[in-house]
Amino acid sequence: MDEKLQKVLARAGQGSRREMETRIREGRVLVNGEVATLGDRVSVKDTITIDGYSIIATEAGENRRVIIYNKPEGEVCTRKDPEGRPTVFDKLPKLRGERWIAVGRLDINTSGLLLFTTDGELANRLMHPSTEIDREYLVRVMGEVTEENLAVLKKGVILDDGVAKFTDIVDGGGEGINRWFYVCLMEGRNREVRRLWESQGVKVNRLKRVRFGPVFLPSKAKVGRWVEMEDKDVNSLCAMVDLKLSELTPKTQQEKLELKRHKNKATAGGARRAPPKGFDWQSNDKPEFKPKKPGKRSFR
């Protein structure tokens, strides 16, 4: 089936459709050896290159991959950092003719769940505000937090870029000046969780994302490691944003061995150690959100 060139390139993980349109205008895209123009339509049989690099064109839903990465503090969400700091892309599996696209961002001092996909259309839909996908964070704050503060944070606070609020807040324990909370919000603005707490006169000194929509950070995804999502779980994500589902076909023995090898590599790191006593901020033992209806979450 023929599709617009920029749509095929975006799905191949080369960037957004707007970015692809710019590259086409600049004459950086070739189709079957000829300079492409806006409005060109291509199929999987065509040979496509960007800046001399071959691109693998696929049908919608074909070869779509999603991985869950447990980001450590100190890594930046960019492909190349001018300051030479480690990036979230450094440890991801290598691809040929495709590239990983991060679904959202976490600042350098925030750890936890990041999704990456090879499907640009899926990434764009998951990040678009209209989808209202909730994010859950485990946060440690320093300072006094009253019931009035929590009520204000759930009602809404006016920040520099508009009104923001938590849709749910649950006490995670703690003593003295430091307390833990699980919080949930429906968007991912820059430093939004930190700014909301700072509006109440307290400081965030630990922040970890533990859930993105229906995807929880699995215990087998150790810090700095990634795990690949099963096809059926990827289809669940796609269904949530009205995207064509991948065809679930039985894997060959070779594909099963390759997948097992990737999983072993991703989860390598030795035997599990006994958890320390007291509250463990890296733990996944926590109350979970259970949706009452689309766009609304509550704890169970």
PDB file of N, CA, C and O in Angstrom, residues 216-281:
ATOM      1  N   PHE A 216       3.838  -0.377  33.927  1.00  0.00           N
ATOM      2  CA  PHE A 216       4.560  -0.208  35.184  1.00  0.00           C
ATOM      3  C   PHE A 216       6.032  -0.560  34.985  1.00  0.00           C
ATOM      4  O   PHE A 216       6.382  -1.363  34.112  1.00  0.00           O
ATOM      5  N   LEU A 217       6.893   0.034  35.789  1.00  0.00           N
ATOM      6  CA  LEU A 217       8.315  -0.307  35.766  1.00  0.00           C
ATOM      7  C   LEU A 217       8.490  -1.699  36.369  1.00  0.00           C
ATOM      8  O   LEU A 217       8.254  -1.893  37.565  1.00  0.00           O
ATOM      9  N   PRO A 218       8.880  -2.688  35.566  1.00  0.00           N
ATOM     10  CA  PRO A 218       8.982  -4.058  36.096  1.00  0.00           C
ATOM     11  C   PRO A 218      10.200  -4.226  36.992  1.00  0.00           C
ATOM     12  O   PRO A 218      11.224  -3.565  36.800  1.00  0.00           O
ATOM     13  N   SER A 219      10.108  -5.122  37.949  1.00  0.00           N
ATOM     14  CA  SER A 219      11.213  -5.339  38.880  1.00  0.00           C
ATOM     15  C   SER A 219      12.451  -5.883  38.181  1.00  0.00           C
ATOM     16  O   SER A 219      13.573  -5.661  38.632  1.00  0.00           O
ATOM     17  N   LYS A 220      12.261  -6.591  37.055  1.00  0.00           N
ATOM     18  CA  LYS A 220      13.416  -7.155  36.354  1.00  0.00           C
ATOM     19  C   LYS A 220      14.197  -6.099  35.579  1.00  0.00           C
ATOM     20  O   LYS A 220      15.316  -6.369  35.132  1.00  0.00           O
ATOM     21  N   ALA A 221      13.627  -4.910  35.416  1.00  0.00           N
ATOM     22  CA  ALA A 221      14.347  -3.820  34.749  1.00  0.00           C
ATOM     23  C   ALA A 221      15.164  -3.077  35.800  1.00  0.00           C
ATOM     24  O   ALA A 221      14.720  -2.091  36.376  1.00  0.00           O
ATOM     25  N   LYS A 222      16.375  -3.561  36.061  1.00  0.00           N
ATOM     26  CA  LYS A 222      17.231  -2.935  37.039  1.00  0.00           C
ATOM     27  C   LYS A 222      17.682  -1.563  36.545  1.00  0.00           C
ATOM     28  O   LYS A 222      17.574  -1.248  35.359  1.00  0.00           O
ATOM     29  N   VAL A 223      18.193  -0.756  37.447  1.00  0.00           N
ATOM     30  CA  VAL A 223      18.621   0.595  37.089  1.00  0.00           C
ATOM     31  C   VAL A 223      19.675   0.522  35.978  1.00  0.00           C
ATOM     32  O   VAL A 223      20.649  -0.229  36.066  1.00  0.00           O
ATOM     33  N   GLY A 224      19.460   1.301  34.917  1.00  0.00           N
ATOM     34  CA  GLY A 224      20.380   1.310  33.788  1.00  0.00           C
ATOM     35  C   GLY A 224      20.189   0.162  32.822  1.00  0.00           C
ATOM     36  O   GLY A 224      20.998  -0.012  31.904  1.00  0.00           O
ATOM     37  N   ARG A 225      19.100  -0.624  32.981  1.00  0.00           N
ATOM     38  CA  ARG A 225      18.820  -1.763  32.107  1.00  0.00           C
ATOM     39  C   ARG A 225      17.504  -1.558  31.365  1.00  0.00           C
ATOM     40  O   ARG A 225      16.661  -0.770  31.775  1.00  0.00           O
ATOM     41  N   TRP A 226      17.319  -2.312  30.285  1.00  0.00           N
ATOM     42  CA  TRP A 226      16.082  -2.240  29.526  1.00  0.00           C
ATOM     43  C   TRP A 226      15.504  -3.642  29.362  1.00  0.00           C
ATOM     44  O   TRP A 226      16.222  -4.639  29.420  1.00  0.00           O
ATOM     45  N   VAL A 227      14.190  -3.695  29.160  1.00  0.00           N
ATOM     46  CA  VAL A 227      13.504  -4.938  28.820  1.00  0.00           C
ATOM     47  C   VAL A 227      12.530  -4.635  27.684  1.00  0.00           C
ATOM     48  O   VAL A 227      11.984  -3.537  27.599  1.00  0.00           O
ATOM     49  N   GLU A 228      12.352  -5.600  26.804  1.00  0.00           N
ATOM     50  CA  GLU A 228      11.462  -5.401  25.660  1.00  0.00           C
ATOM     51  C   GLU A 228      10.057  -5.879  25.990  1.00  0.00           C
ATOM     52  O   GLU A 228       9.870  -6.933  26.604  1.00  0.00           O
ATOM     53  N   MET A 229       9.066  -5.106  25.560  1.00  0.00           N
ATOM     54  CA  MET A 229       7.676  -5.463  25.788  1.00  0.00           C
ATOM     55  C   MET A 229       7.230  -6.543  24.814  1.00  0.00           C
ATOM     56  O   MET A 229       7.663  -6.584  23.665  1.00  0.00           O
ATOM     57  N   GLU A 230       6.349  -7.426  25.294  1.00  0.00           N
ATOM     58  CA  GLU A 230       5.776  -8.455  24.439  1.00  0.00           C
ATOM     59  C   GLU A 230       4.848  -7.810  23.405  1.00  0.00           C
ATOM     60  O   GLU A 230       4.283  -6.738  23.631  1.00  0.00           O
ATOM     61  N   ASP A 231       4.672  -8.499  22.276  1.00  0.00           N
ATOM     62  CA  ASP A 231       3.857  -7.957  21.192  1.00  0.00           C
ATOM     63  C   ASP A 231       2.433  -7.658  21.645  1.00  0.00           C
ATOM     64  O   ASP A 231       1.841  -6.639  21.260  1.00  0.00           O
ATOM     65  N   LYS A 232       1.872  -8.533  22.468  1.00  0.00           N
ATOM     66  CA  LYS A 232       0.490  -8.320  22.909  1.00  0.00           C
ATOM     67  C   LYS A 232       0.383  -7.066  23.780  1.00  0.00           C
ATOM     68  O   LYS A 232      -0.630  -6.358  23.743  1.00  0.00           O
ATOM     69  N   ASP A 233       1.424  -6.777  24.568  1.00  0.00           N
ATOM     70  CA  ASP A 233       1.416  -5.576  25.399  1.00  0.00           C
ATOM     71  C   ASP A 233       1.617  -4.314  24.555  1.00  0.00           C
ATOM     72  O   ASP A 233       1.034  -3.264  24.841  1.00  0.00           O
ATOM     73  N   VAL A 234       2.421  -4.436  23.510  1.00  0.00           N
ATOM     74  CA  VAL A 234       2.590  -3.317  22.582  1.00  0.00           C
ATOM     75  C   VAL A 234       1.259  -3.013  21.894  1.00  0.00           C
ATOM     76  O   VAL A 234       0.872  -1.855  21.726  1.00  0.00           O
ATOM     77  N   ASN A 235       0.530  -4.054  21.525  1.00  0.00           N
ATOM     78  CA  ASN A 235      -0.782  -3.867  20.898  1.00  0.00           C
ATOM     79  C   ASN A 235      -1.755  -3.180  21.850  1.00  0.00           C
ATOM     80  O   ASN A 235      -2.618  -2.406  21.418  1.00  0.00           O
ATOM     81  N   SER A 236      -1.647  -3.462  23.140  1.00  0.00           N
ATOM     82  CA  SER A 236      -2.510  -2.797  24.119  1.00  0.00           C
ATOM     83  C   SER A 236      -2.234  -1.294  24.141  1.00  0.00           C
ATOM     84  O   SER A 236      -3.166  -0.483  24.237  1.00  0.00           O
ATOM     85  N   LEU A 237      -0.958  -0.925  24.053  1.00  0.00           N
ATOM     86  CA  LEU A 237      -0.600   0.498  23.971  1.00  0.00           C
ATOM     87  C   LEU A 237      -1.179   1.129  22.707  1.00  0.00           C
ATOM     88  O   LEU A 237      -1.728   2.231  22.737  1.00  0.00           O
ATOM     89  N   CYS A 238      -1.053   0.422  21.591  1.00  0.00           N
ATOM     90  CA  CYS A 238      -1.543   0.953  20.313  1.00  0.00           C
ATOM     91  C   CYS A 238      -3.057   1.111  20.327  1.00  0.00           C
ATOM     92  O   CYS A 238      -3.593   2.094  19.799  1.00  0.00           O
ATOM     93  N   ALA A 239      -3.755   0.153  20.914  1.00  0.00           N
ATOM     94  CA  ALA A 239      -5.211   0.234  20.983  1.00  0.00           C
ATOM     95  C   ALA A 239      -5.655   1.447  21.788  1.00  0.00           C
ATOM     96  O   ALA A 239      -6.676   2.073  21.486  1.00  0.00           O
ATOM     97  N   MET A 240      -4.879   1.796  22.804  1.00  0.00           N
ATOM     98  CA  MET A 240      -5.217   2.922  23.659  1.00  0.00           C
ATOM     99  C   MET A 240      -5.172   4.247  22.900  1.00  0.00           C
ATOM    100  O   MET A 240      -5.886   5.186  23.229  1.00  0.00           O
ATOM    101  N   VAL A 241      -4.339   4.314  21.839  1.00  0.00           N
ATOM    102  CA  VAL A 241      -4.207   5.561  21.071  1.00  0.00           C
ATOM    103  C   VAL A 241      -4.748   5.390  19.644  1.00  0.00           C
ATOM    104  O   VAL A 241      -4.390   6.144  18.739  1.00  0.00           O
ATOM    105  N   ASP A 242      -5.595   4.373  19.446  1.00  0.00           N
ATOM    106  CA  ASP A 242      -6.271   4.146  18.156  1.00  0.00           C
ATOM    107  C   ASP A 242      -5.290   3.986  16.999  1.00  0.00           C
ATOM    108  O   ASP A 242      -5.451   4.587  15.929  1.00  0.00           O
ATOM    109  N   LEU A 243      -4.273   3.173  17.211  1.00  0.00           N
ATOM    110  CA  LEU A 243      -3.282   2.893  16.176  1.00  0.00           C
ATOM    111  C   LEU A 243      -3.446   1.455  15.711  1.00  0.00           C
ATOM    112  O   LEU A 243      -3.802   0.572  16.508  1.00  0.00           O
ATOM    113  N   LYS A 244      -3.190   1.216  14.427  1.00  0.00           N
ATOM    114  CA  LYS A 244      -3.335  -0.120  13.870  1.00  0.00           C
ATOM    115  C   LYS A 244      -2.477  -1.110  14.644  1.00  0.00           C
ATOM    116  O   LYS A 244      -1.308  -0.863  14.931  1.00  0.00           O
ATOM    117  N   LEU A 245      -3.063  -2.266  14.984  1.00  0.00           N
ATOM    118  CA  LEU A 245      -2.364  -3.261  15.783  1.00  0.00           C
ATOM    119  C   LEU A 245      -1.456  -4.114  14.909  1.00  0.00           C
ATOM    120  O   LEU A 245      -1.710  -4.324  13.722  1.00  0.00           O
ATOM    121  N   SER A 246      -0.368  -4.592  15.520  1.00  0.00           N
ATOM    122  CA  SER A 246       0.530  -5.510  14.836  1.00  0.00           C
ATOM    123  C   SER A 246      -0.119  -6.884  14.767  1.00  0.00           C
ATOM    124  O   SER A 246      -0.848  -7.296  15.677  1.00  0.00           O
ATOM    125  N   GLU A 247       0.162  -7.597  13.708  1.00  0.00           N
ATOM    126  CA  GLU A 247      -0.353  -8.956  13.577  1.00  0.00           C
ATOM    127  C   GLU A 247       0.482  -9.881  14.453  1.00  0.00           C
ATOM    128  O   GLU A 247       1.715  -9.919  14.339  1.00  0.00           O
ATOM    129  N   LEU A 248      -0.178 -10.588  15.354  1.00  0.00           N
ATOM    130  CA  LEU A 248       0.534 -11.490  16.257  1.00  0.00           C
ATOM    131  C   LEU A 248       0.746 -12.830  15.559  1.00  0.00           C
ATOM    132  O   LEU A 248      -0.200 -13.586  15.329  1.00  0.00           O
ATOM    133  N   THR A 249       1.986 -13.098  15.198  1.00  0.00           N
ATOM    134  CA  THR A 249       2.311 -14.349  14.518  1.00  0.00           C
ATOM    135  C   THR A 249       3.241 -15.175  15.398  1.00  0.00           C
ATOM    136  O   THR A 249       4.071 -14.627  16.129  1.00  0.00           O
ATOM    137  N   PRO A 250       3.100 -16.500  15.336  1.00  0.00           N
ATOM    138  CA  PRO A 250       3.985 -17.360  16.140  1.00  0.00           C
ATOM    139  C   PRO A 250       5.444 -17.132  15.760  1.00  0.00           C
ATOM    140  O   PRO A 250       5.786 -17.018  14.581  1.00  0.00           O
ATOM    141  N   LYS A 251       6.306 -17.026  16.745  1.00  0.00           N
ATOM    142  CA  LYS A 251       7.721 -16.791  16.502  1.00  0.00           C
ATOM    143  C   LYS A 251       8.424 -18.097  16.132  1.00  0.00           C
ATOM    144  O   LYS A 251       8.092 -19.171  16.626  1.00  0.00           O
ATOM    145  N   THR A 252       9.403 -17.983  15.246  1.00  0.00           N
ATOM    146  CA  THR A 252      10.221 -19.142  14.914  1.00  0.00           C
ATOM    147  C   THR A 252      11.147 -19.451  16.086  1.00  0.00           C
ATOM    148  O   THR A 252      11.329 -18.633  16.993  1.00  0.00           O
ATOM    149  N   GLN A 253      11.745 -20.648  16.045  1.00  0.00           N
ATOM    150  CA  GLN A 253      12.653 -21.033  17.127  1.00  0.00           C
ATOM    151  C   GLN A 253      13.831 -20.067  17.209  1.00  0.00           C
ATOM    152  O   GLN A 253      14.283 -19.713  18.303  1.00  0.00           O
ATOM    153  N   GLN A 254      14.323 -19.624  16.041  1.00  0.00           N
ATOM    154  CA  GLN A 254      15.446 -18.686  16.020  1.00  0.00           C
ATOM    155  C   GLN A 254      15.054 -17.349  16.643  1.00  0.00           C
ATOM    156  O   GLN A 254      15.832 -16.752  17.403  1.00  0.00           O
ATOM    157  N   GLU A 255      13.846 -16.873  16.337  1.00  0.00           N
ATOM    158  CA  GLU A 255      13.381 -15.611  16.910  1.00  0.00           C
ATOM    159  C   GLU A 255      13.211 -15.735  18.419  1.00  0.00           C
ATOM    160  O   GLU A 255      13.521 -14.793  19.164  1.00  0.00           O
ATOM    161  N   LYS A 256      12.738 -16.888  18.885  1.00  0.00           N
ATOM    162  CA  LYS A 256      12.580 -17.093  20.314  1.00  0.00           C
ATOM    163  C   LYS A 256      13.933 -17.068  21.016  1.00  0.00           C
ATOM    164  O   LYS A 256      14.088 -16.484  22.094  1.00  0.00           O
ATOM    165  N   LEU A 257      14.942 -17.717  20.407  1.00  0.00           N
ATOM    166  CA  LEU A 257      16.279 -17.726  20.995  1.00  0.00           C
ATOM    167  C   LEU A 257      16.881 -16.329  21.018  1.00  0.00           C
ATOM    168  O   LEU A 257      17.535 -15.932  21.988  1.00  0.00           O
ATOM    169  N   GLU A 258      16.643 -15.570  19.941  1.00  0.00           N
ATOM    170  CA  GLU A 258      17.167 -14.200  19.878  1.00  0.00           C
ATOM    171  C   GLU A 258      16.505 -13.327  20.935  1.00  0.00           C
ATOM    172  O   GLU A 258      17.174 -12.531  21.605  1.00  0.00           O
ATOM    173  N   LEU A 259      15.200 -13.457  21.107  1.00  0.00           N
ATOM    174  CA  LEU A 259      14.491 -12.689  22.117  1.00  0.00           C
ATOM    175  C   LEU A 259      14.975 -13.057  23.515  1.00  0.00           C
ATOM    176  O   LEU A 259      15.173 -12.181  24.367  1.00  0.00           O
ATOM    177  N   LYS A 260      15.190 -14.359  23.747  1.00  0.00           N
ATOM    178  CA  LYS A 260      15.684 -14.793  25.052  1.00  0.00           C
ATOM    179  C   LYS A 260      17.070 -14.237  25.323  1.00  0.00           C
ATOM    180  O   LYS A 260      17.385 -13.823  26.438  1.00  0.00           O
ATOM    181  N   ARG A 261      17.906 -14.204  24.283  1.00  0.00           N
ATOM    182  CA  ARG A 261      19.263 -13.658  24.436  1.00  0.00           C
ATOM    183  C   ARG A 261      19.213 -12.184  24.814  1.00  0.00           C
ATOM    184  O   ARG A 261      19.936 -11.717  25.687  1.00  0.00           O
ATOM    185  N   HIS A 262      18.326 -11.424  24.168  1.00  0.00           N
ATOM    186  CA  HIS A 262      18.179  -9.996  24.474  1.00  0.00           C
ATOM    187  C   HIS A 262      17.703  -9.805  25.907  1.00  0.00           C
ATOM    188  O   HIS A 262      18.175  -8.927  26.624  1.00  0.00           O
ATOM    189  N   LYS A 263      16.724 -10.640  26.324  1.00  0.00           N
ATOM    190  CA  LYS A 263      16.195 -10.499  27.673  1.00  0.00           C
ATOM    191  C   LYS A 263      17.254 -10.821  28.718  1.00  0.00           C
ATOM    192  O   LYS A 263      17.376 -10.139  29.735  1.00  0.00           O
ATOM    193  N   ASN A 264      18.040 -11.878  28.462  1.00  0.00           N
ATOM    194  CA  ASN A 264      19.096 -12.228  29.413  1.00  0.00           C
ATOM    195  C   ASN A 264      20.128 -11.119  29.514  1.00  0.00           C
ATOM    196  O   ASN A 264      20.626 -10.798  30.595  1.00  0.00           O
ATOM    197  N   LYS A 265      20.436 -10.505  28.380  1.00  0.00           N
ATOM    198  CA  LYS A 265      21.401  -9.411  28.373  1.00  0.00           C
ATOM    199  C   LYS A 265      20.857  -8.212  29.121  1.00  0.00           C
ATOM    200  O   LYS A 265      21.569  -7.522  29.850  1.00  0.00           O
ATOM    201  N   ALA A 266      19.549  -7.948  28.946  1.00  0.00           N
ATOM    202  CA  ALA A 266      18.946  -6.766  29.571  1.00  0.00           C
ATOM    203  C   ALA A 266      18.832  -6.914  31.071  1.00  0.00           C
ATOM    204  O   ALA A 266      18.943  -5.938  31.818  1.00  0.00           O
ATOM    205  N   THR A 267      18.599  -8.146  31.520  1.00  0.00           N
ATOM    206  CA  THR A 267      18.343  -8.341  32.949  1.00  0.00           C
ATOM    207  C   THR A 267      19.543  -8.913  33.685  1.00  0.00           C
ATOM    208  O   THR A 267      19.450  -9.263  34.853  1.00  0.00           O
ATOM    209  N   ALA A 268      20.695  -9.008  32.995  1.00  0.00           N
ATOM    210  CA  ALA A 268      21.888  -9.528  33.648  1.00  0.00           C
ATOM    211  C   ALA A 268      22.288  -8.624  34.796  1.00  0.00           C
ATOM    212  O   ALA A 268      22.082  -7.426  34.769  1.00  0.00           O
ATOM    213  N   GLY A 269      22.919  -9.194  35.777  1.00  0.00           N
ATOM    214  CA  GLY A 269      23.350  -8.361  36.899  1.00  0.00           C
ATOM    215  C   GLY A 269      23.452  -9.143  38.185  1.00  0.00           C
ATOM    216  O   GLY A 269      23.581  -8.572  39.258  1.00  0.00           O
ATOM    217  N   GLY A 270      23.406 -10.484  38.070  1.00  0.00           N
ATOM    218  CA  GLY A 270      23.631 -11.286  39.259  1.00  0.00           C
ATOM    219  C   GLY A 270      22.362 -11.622  39.999  1.00  0.00           C
ATOM    220  O   GLY A 270      21.260 -11.195  39.645  1.00  0.00           O
ATOM    221  N   ALA A 271      22.536 -12.373  41.061  1.00  0.00           N
ATOM    222  CA  ALA A 271      21.390 -12.802  41.862  1.00  0.00           C
ATOM    223  C   ALA A 271      20.807 -11.645  42.641  1.00  0.00           C
ATOM    224  O   ALA A 271      21.492 -10.679  42.948  1.00  0.00           O
ATOM    225  N   ARG A 272      19.530 -11.771  42.948  1.00  0.00           N
ATOM    226  CA  ARG A 272      18.869 -10.720  43.718  1.00  0.00           C
ATOM    227  C   ARG A 272      19.369 -10.738  45.161  1.00  0.00           C
ATOM    228  O   ARG A 272      19.585 -11.788  45.751  1.00  0.00           O
ATOM    229  N   ARG A 273      19.503  -9.561  45.696  1.00  0.00           N
ATOM    230  CA  ARG A 273      19.877  -9.435  47.095  1.00  0.00           C
ATOM    231  C   ARG A 273      18.626  -9.217  47.931  1.00  0.00           C
ATOM    232  O   ARG A 273      17.622  -8.714  47.456  1.00  0.00           O
ATOM    233  N   ALA A 274      18.734  -9.590  49.205  1.00  0.00           N
ATOM    234  CA  ALA A 274      17.602  -9.377  50.103  1.00  0.00           C
ATOM    235  C   ALA A 274      17.357  -7.886  50.248  1.00  0.00           C
ATOM    236  O   ALA A 274      18.304  -7.098  50.351  1.00  0.00           O
ATOM    237  N   PRO A 275      16.099  -7.439  50.214  1.00  0.00           N
ATOM    238  CA  PRO A 275      15.812  -6.018  50.311  1.00  0.00           C
ATOM    239  C   PRO A 275      16.207  -5.479  51.677  1.00  0.00           C
ATOM    240  O   PRO A 275      16.084  -6.174  52.689  1.00  0.00           O
ATOM    241  N   PRO A 276      16.715  -4.222  51.725  1.00  0.00           N
ATOM    242  CA  PRO A 276      17.086  -3.636  53.003  1.00  0.00           C
ATOM    243  C   PRO A 276      15.865  -3.354  53.845  1.00  0.00           C
ATOM    244  O   PRO A 276      14.753  -3.232  53.338  1.00  0.00           O
ATOM    245  N   LYS A 277      16.062  -3.257  55.144  1.00  0.00           N
ATOM    246  CA  LYS A 277      14.973  -2.928  56.035  1.00  0.00           C
ATOM    247  C   LYS A 277      14.572  -1.473  55.844  1.00  0.00           C
ATOM    248  O   LYS A 277      15.384  -0.630  55.484  1.00  0.00           O
ATOM    249  N   GLY A 278      13.314  -1.186  56.136  1.00  0.00           N
ATOM    250  CA  GLY A 278      12.847   0.187  56.002  1.00  0.00           C
ATOM    251  C   GLY A 278      12.325   0.459  54.613  1.00  0.00           C
ATOM    252  O   GLY A 278      12.208  -0.430  53.773  1.00  0.00           O
ATOM    253  N   PHE A 279      12.027   1.700  54.320  1.00  0.00           N
ATOM    254  CA  PHE A 279      11.429   2.082  53.045  1.00  0.00           C
ATOM    255  C   PHE A 279      12.493   2.091  51.953  1.00  0.00           C
ATOM    256  O   PHE A 279      13.561   2.680  52.113  1.00  0.00           O
ATOM    257  N   ASP A 280      12.236   1.411  50.861  1.00  0.00           N
ATOM    258  CA  ASP A 280      13.163   1.330  49.743  1.00  0.00           C
ATOM    259  C   ASP A 280      12.580   2.116  48.570  1.00  0.00           C
ATOM    260  O   ASP A 280      11.596   1.707  47.971  1.00  0.00           O
ATOM    261  N   TRP A 281      13.199   3.234  48.250  1.00  0.00           N
ATOM    262  CA  TRP A 281      12.633   4.086  47.197  1.00  0.00           C
ATOM    263  C   TRP A 281      12.752   3.456  45.821  1.00  0.00           C
ATOM    264  O   TRP A 281      12.098   3.874  44.876  1.00  0.00           O
TER     265      TRP A 281
END
